[in-house]
């Protein structure tokens, strides 16, 4: 349900952002995406059952902050051009976090894969910041965030199976 609340906040931020050249400068949305990255950094390792929760959380959180910063400071097209570098850094940081583990590194592959998958989410979310700076940006951000909020809220309901199944 937390995802639904945060997605709703992202939708509101998409509408209430400050004015700039393309309609918004994204400060409000960028701040919410950083908060969303922090929540993901705290929750993903727990939900995924990763063995090195602190290291995974740090990698995911720093990746989210870096992704938002890179997109926010981008001045020209492509706005998402530097995100592959951020994600590559996340992959390397995942390996370094595993090398720093002192617990025998059990479930090593699972931990690296889970951390990399968790780092991908805030990198993708940074795309909302770029989308907001386009002509149809507000509509894209608000529609995407509302869809995510509704889907997240529905998964919290105690429904069983498919309708009619």
Short mmCIF file of C-alpha atoms in Angstrom, two decimals:
data_model
loop_
_atom_site.label_atom_id
_atom_site.label_comp_id
_atom_site.label_asym_id
_atom_site.label_seq_id
_atom_site.Cartn_x
_atom_site.Cartn_y
_atom_site.Cartn_z
CA UNK A 1 0.00 0.00 0.00
CA UNK A 2 3.00 2.30 0.52
CA UNK A 3 3.65 2.15 -3.22
CA UNK A 4 0.13 3.35 -3.90
CA UNK A 5 0.59 6.32 -1.59
CA UNK A 6 3.97 7.24 -3.05
CA UNK A 7 2.72 6.85 -6.62
CA UNK A 8 -0.15 9.18 -5.78
CA UNK A 9 2.35 11.69 -4.40
CA UNK A 10 4.37 11.41 -7.62
CA UNK A 11 1.20 12.14 -9.61
CA UNK A 12 0.52 15.20 -7.46
CA UNK A 13 4.14 16.32 -7.84
CA UNK A 14 3.79 16.00 -11.60
CA UNK A 15 0.98 18.52 -11.48
CA UNK A 16 2.35 20.87 -8.81
CA UNK A 17 5.98 21.16 -9.99
CA UNK A 18 7.63 24.56 -10.46
CA UNK A 19 7.50 26.39 -13.81
CA UNK A 20 10.44 26.17 -16.23
CA UNK A 21 11.21 26.15 -19.96
CA UNK A 22 9.26 22.98 -20.79
CA UNK A 23 6.52 23.64 -18.27
CA UNK A 24 8.16 22.25 -15.11
CA UNK A 25 11.64 22.18 -13.64
CA UNK A 26 10.96 19.01 -11.69
CA UNK A 27 12.24 19.96 -8.23
CA UNK A 28 9.14 18.64 -6.47
CA UNK A 29 9.08 15.45 -8.54
CA UNK A 30 12.85 14.97 -8.11
CA UNK A 31 12.50 15.25 -4.34
CA UNK A 32 9.68 12.70 -4.31
CA UNK A 33 11.68 10.34 -6.51
CA UNK A 34 14.58 10.55 -4.05
CA UNK A 35 12.18 9.73 -1.20
CA UNK A 36 10.75 6.87 -3.28
CA UNK A 37 14.30 5.58 -3.84
CA UNK A 38 14.90 5.68 -0.09
CA UNK A 39 11.75 3.72 0.61
CA UNK A 40 12.75 1.22 -2.06
CA UNK A 41 16.25 0.96 -0.57
CA UNK A 42 14.76 0.12 2.81
CA UNK A 43 12.05 -2.24 1.59
CA UNK A 44 13.44 -4.09 -1.42
CA UNK A 45 16.12 -6.11 0.40
CA UNK A 46 13.57 -7.18 3.01
CA UNK A 47 10.83 -8.10 0.53
CA UNK A 48 13.29 -9.90 -1.75
CA UNK A 49 14.82 -11.72 1.23
CA UNK A 50 18.34 -10.65 0.33
CA UNK A 51 21.08 -11.86 2.69
CA UNK A 52 23.08 -8.58 2.74
CA UNK A 53 20.29 -6.08 3.39
CA UNK A 54 22.43 -3.13 4.41
CA UNK A 55 24.78 -3.32 1.43
CA UNK A 56 21.91 -3.87 -0.99
CA UNK A 57 19.96 -0.97 0.50
CA UNK A 58 22.92 1.38 0.23
CA UNK A 59 23.50 0.45 -3.42
CA UNK A 60 19.81 0.88 -4.29
CA UNK A 61 19.52 4.19 -2.44
CA UNK A 62 22.66 5.70 -3.95
CA UNK A 63 21.63 4.52 -7.40
CA UNK A 64 18.26 6.25 -7.02
CA UNK A 65 19.86 9.50 -5.92
CA UNK A 66 22.39 9.37 -8.76
CA UNK A 67 19.71 8.59 -11.36
CA UNK A 68 17.53 11.50 -10.25
CA UNK A 69 20.51 13.87 -10.12
CA UNK A 70 21.74 12.90 -13.59
CA UNK A 71 18.33 13.40 -15.20
CA UNK A 72 17.64 16.59 -13.24
CA UNK A 73 20.87 18.29 -14.37
CA UNK A 74 20.59 17.14 -18.00
CA UNK A 75 20.15 20.20 -20.20
CA UNK A 76 19.72 18.73 -23.65
CA UNK A 77 18.54 15.68 -25.50
CA UNK A 78 18.73 12.85 -24.72
CA UNK A 79 17.63 13.53 -21.16
CA UNK A 80 18.12 9.88 -20.24
CA UNK A 81 21.48 9.60 -22.00
CA UNK A 82 23.54 9.19 -18.84
CA UNK A 83 21.26 6.68 -17.09
CA UNK A 84 23.08 3.65 -18.55
CA UNK A 85 26.25 4.91 -16.85
CA UNK A 86 24.38 5.19 -13.54
CA UNK A 87 23.03 1.66 -13.91
CA UNK A 88 26.46 0.31 -14.86
CA UNK A 89 27.78 1.95 -11.69
CA UNK A 90 25.02 0.20 -9.74
CA UNK A 91 26.11 -3.17 -11.11
CA UNK A 92 29.72 -2.49 -10.14
CA UNK A 93 28.62 -1.22 -6.71
CA UNK A 94 26.65 -4.45 -6.24
CA UNK A 95 29.82 -6.46 -6.78
CA UNK A 96 31.80 -4.21 -4.43
CA UNK A 97 29.09 -4.54 -1.77
CA UNK A 98 29.36 -8.32 -2.04
CA UNK A 99 33.15 -8.18 -1.78
CA UNK A 100 32.76 -6.14 1.41
CA UNK A 101 30.54 -8.77 3.05
CA UNK A 102 32.13 -10.60 5.97
CA UNK A 103 29.44 -13.24 6.52
CA UNK A 104 30.81 -15.93 4.24
CA UNK A 105 28.91 -14.55 1.24
CA UNK A 106 26.18 -17.16 1.27
CA UNK A 107 23.61 -16.85 -1.55
CA UNK A 108 26.04 -14.63 -3.44
CA UNK A 109 24.40 -14.83 -6.87
CA UNK A 110 20.94 -14.26 -5.40
CA UNK A 111 22.21 -11.22 -3.52
CA UNK A 112 23.88 -9.64 -6.56
CA UNK A 113 20.89 -10.34 -8.80
CA UNK A 114 18.45 -8.99 -6.22
CA UNK A 115 20.49 -5.85 -5.65
CA UNK A 116 20.84 -5.16 -9.37
CA UNK A 117 17.11 -5.72 -9.91
CA UNK A 118 16.34 -3.40 -7.01
CA UNK A 119 18.66 -0.73 -8.42
CA UNK A 120 16.90 -0.87 -11.78
CA UNK A 121 13.61 0.38 -10.32
CA UNK A 122 14.81 3.87 -9.29
CA UNK A 123 16.75 4.17 -12.55
CA UNK A 124 13.52 3.56 -14.43
CA UNK A 125 11.61 5.93 -12.13
CA UNK A 126 14.03 8.71 -13.09
CA UNK A 127 12.42 8.52 -16.53
CA UNK A 128 9.37 10.22 -15.02
CA UNK A 129 11.55 13.25 -14.35
CA UNK A 130 12.61 13.36 -17.99
CA UNK A 131 9.05 12.78 -19.17
CA UNK A 132 7.84 15.73 -17.13
CA UNK A 133 10.13 18.03 -19.12
CA UNK A 134 8.52 17.13 -22.45
CA UNK A 135 5.51 18.74 -24.10
CA UNK A 136 3.06 16.07 -22.89
CA UNK A 137 5.06 15.47 -19.73
CA UNK A 138 2.43 16.26 -17.12
CA UNK A 139 -0.04 13.88 -18.71
CA UNK A 140 2.55 11.10 -18.95
CA UNK A 141 3.72 11.44 -15.34
CA UNK A 142 0.25 11.80 -13.87
CA UNK A 143 -1.25 8.95 -15.93
CA UNK A 144 1.64 6.60 -15.15
CA UNK A 145 1.65 7.41 -11.45
CA UNK A 146 -2.13 7.07 -11.14
CA UNK A 147 -2.01 3.70 -12.93
CA UNK A 148 0.72 2.53 -10.55
CA UNK A 149 -1.23 3.80 -7.54
CA UNK A 150 -4.42 2.01 -8.61
CA UNK A 151 -2.58 -1.22 -9.40
CA UNK A 152 -0.75 -1.12 -6.06
CA UNK A 153 -3.95 -0.43 -4.16
CA UNK A 154 -5.69 -3.33 -5.90
CA UNK A 155 -2.91 -5.75 -4.97
CA UNK A 156 -3.50 -4.85 -1.32
CA UNK A 157 -7.12 -5.99 -1.52
CA UNK A 158 -7.91 -9.52 -0.30
CA UNK A 159 -9.00 -10.78 -3.74
CA UNK A 160 -8.35 -14.38 -4.76
CA UNK A 161 -7.65 -15.53 -8.30
CA UNK A 162 -8.96 -14.12 -11.54
CA UNK A 163 -12.52 -12.90 -11.87
CA UNK A 164 -14.74 -15.81 -12.89
CA UNK A 165 -12.01 -18.41 -12.33
#
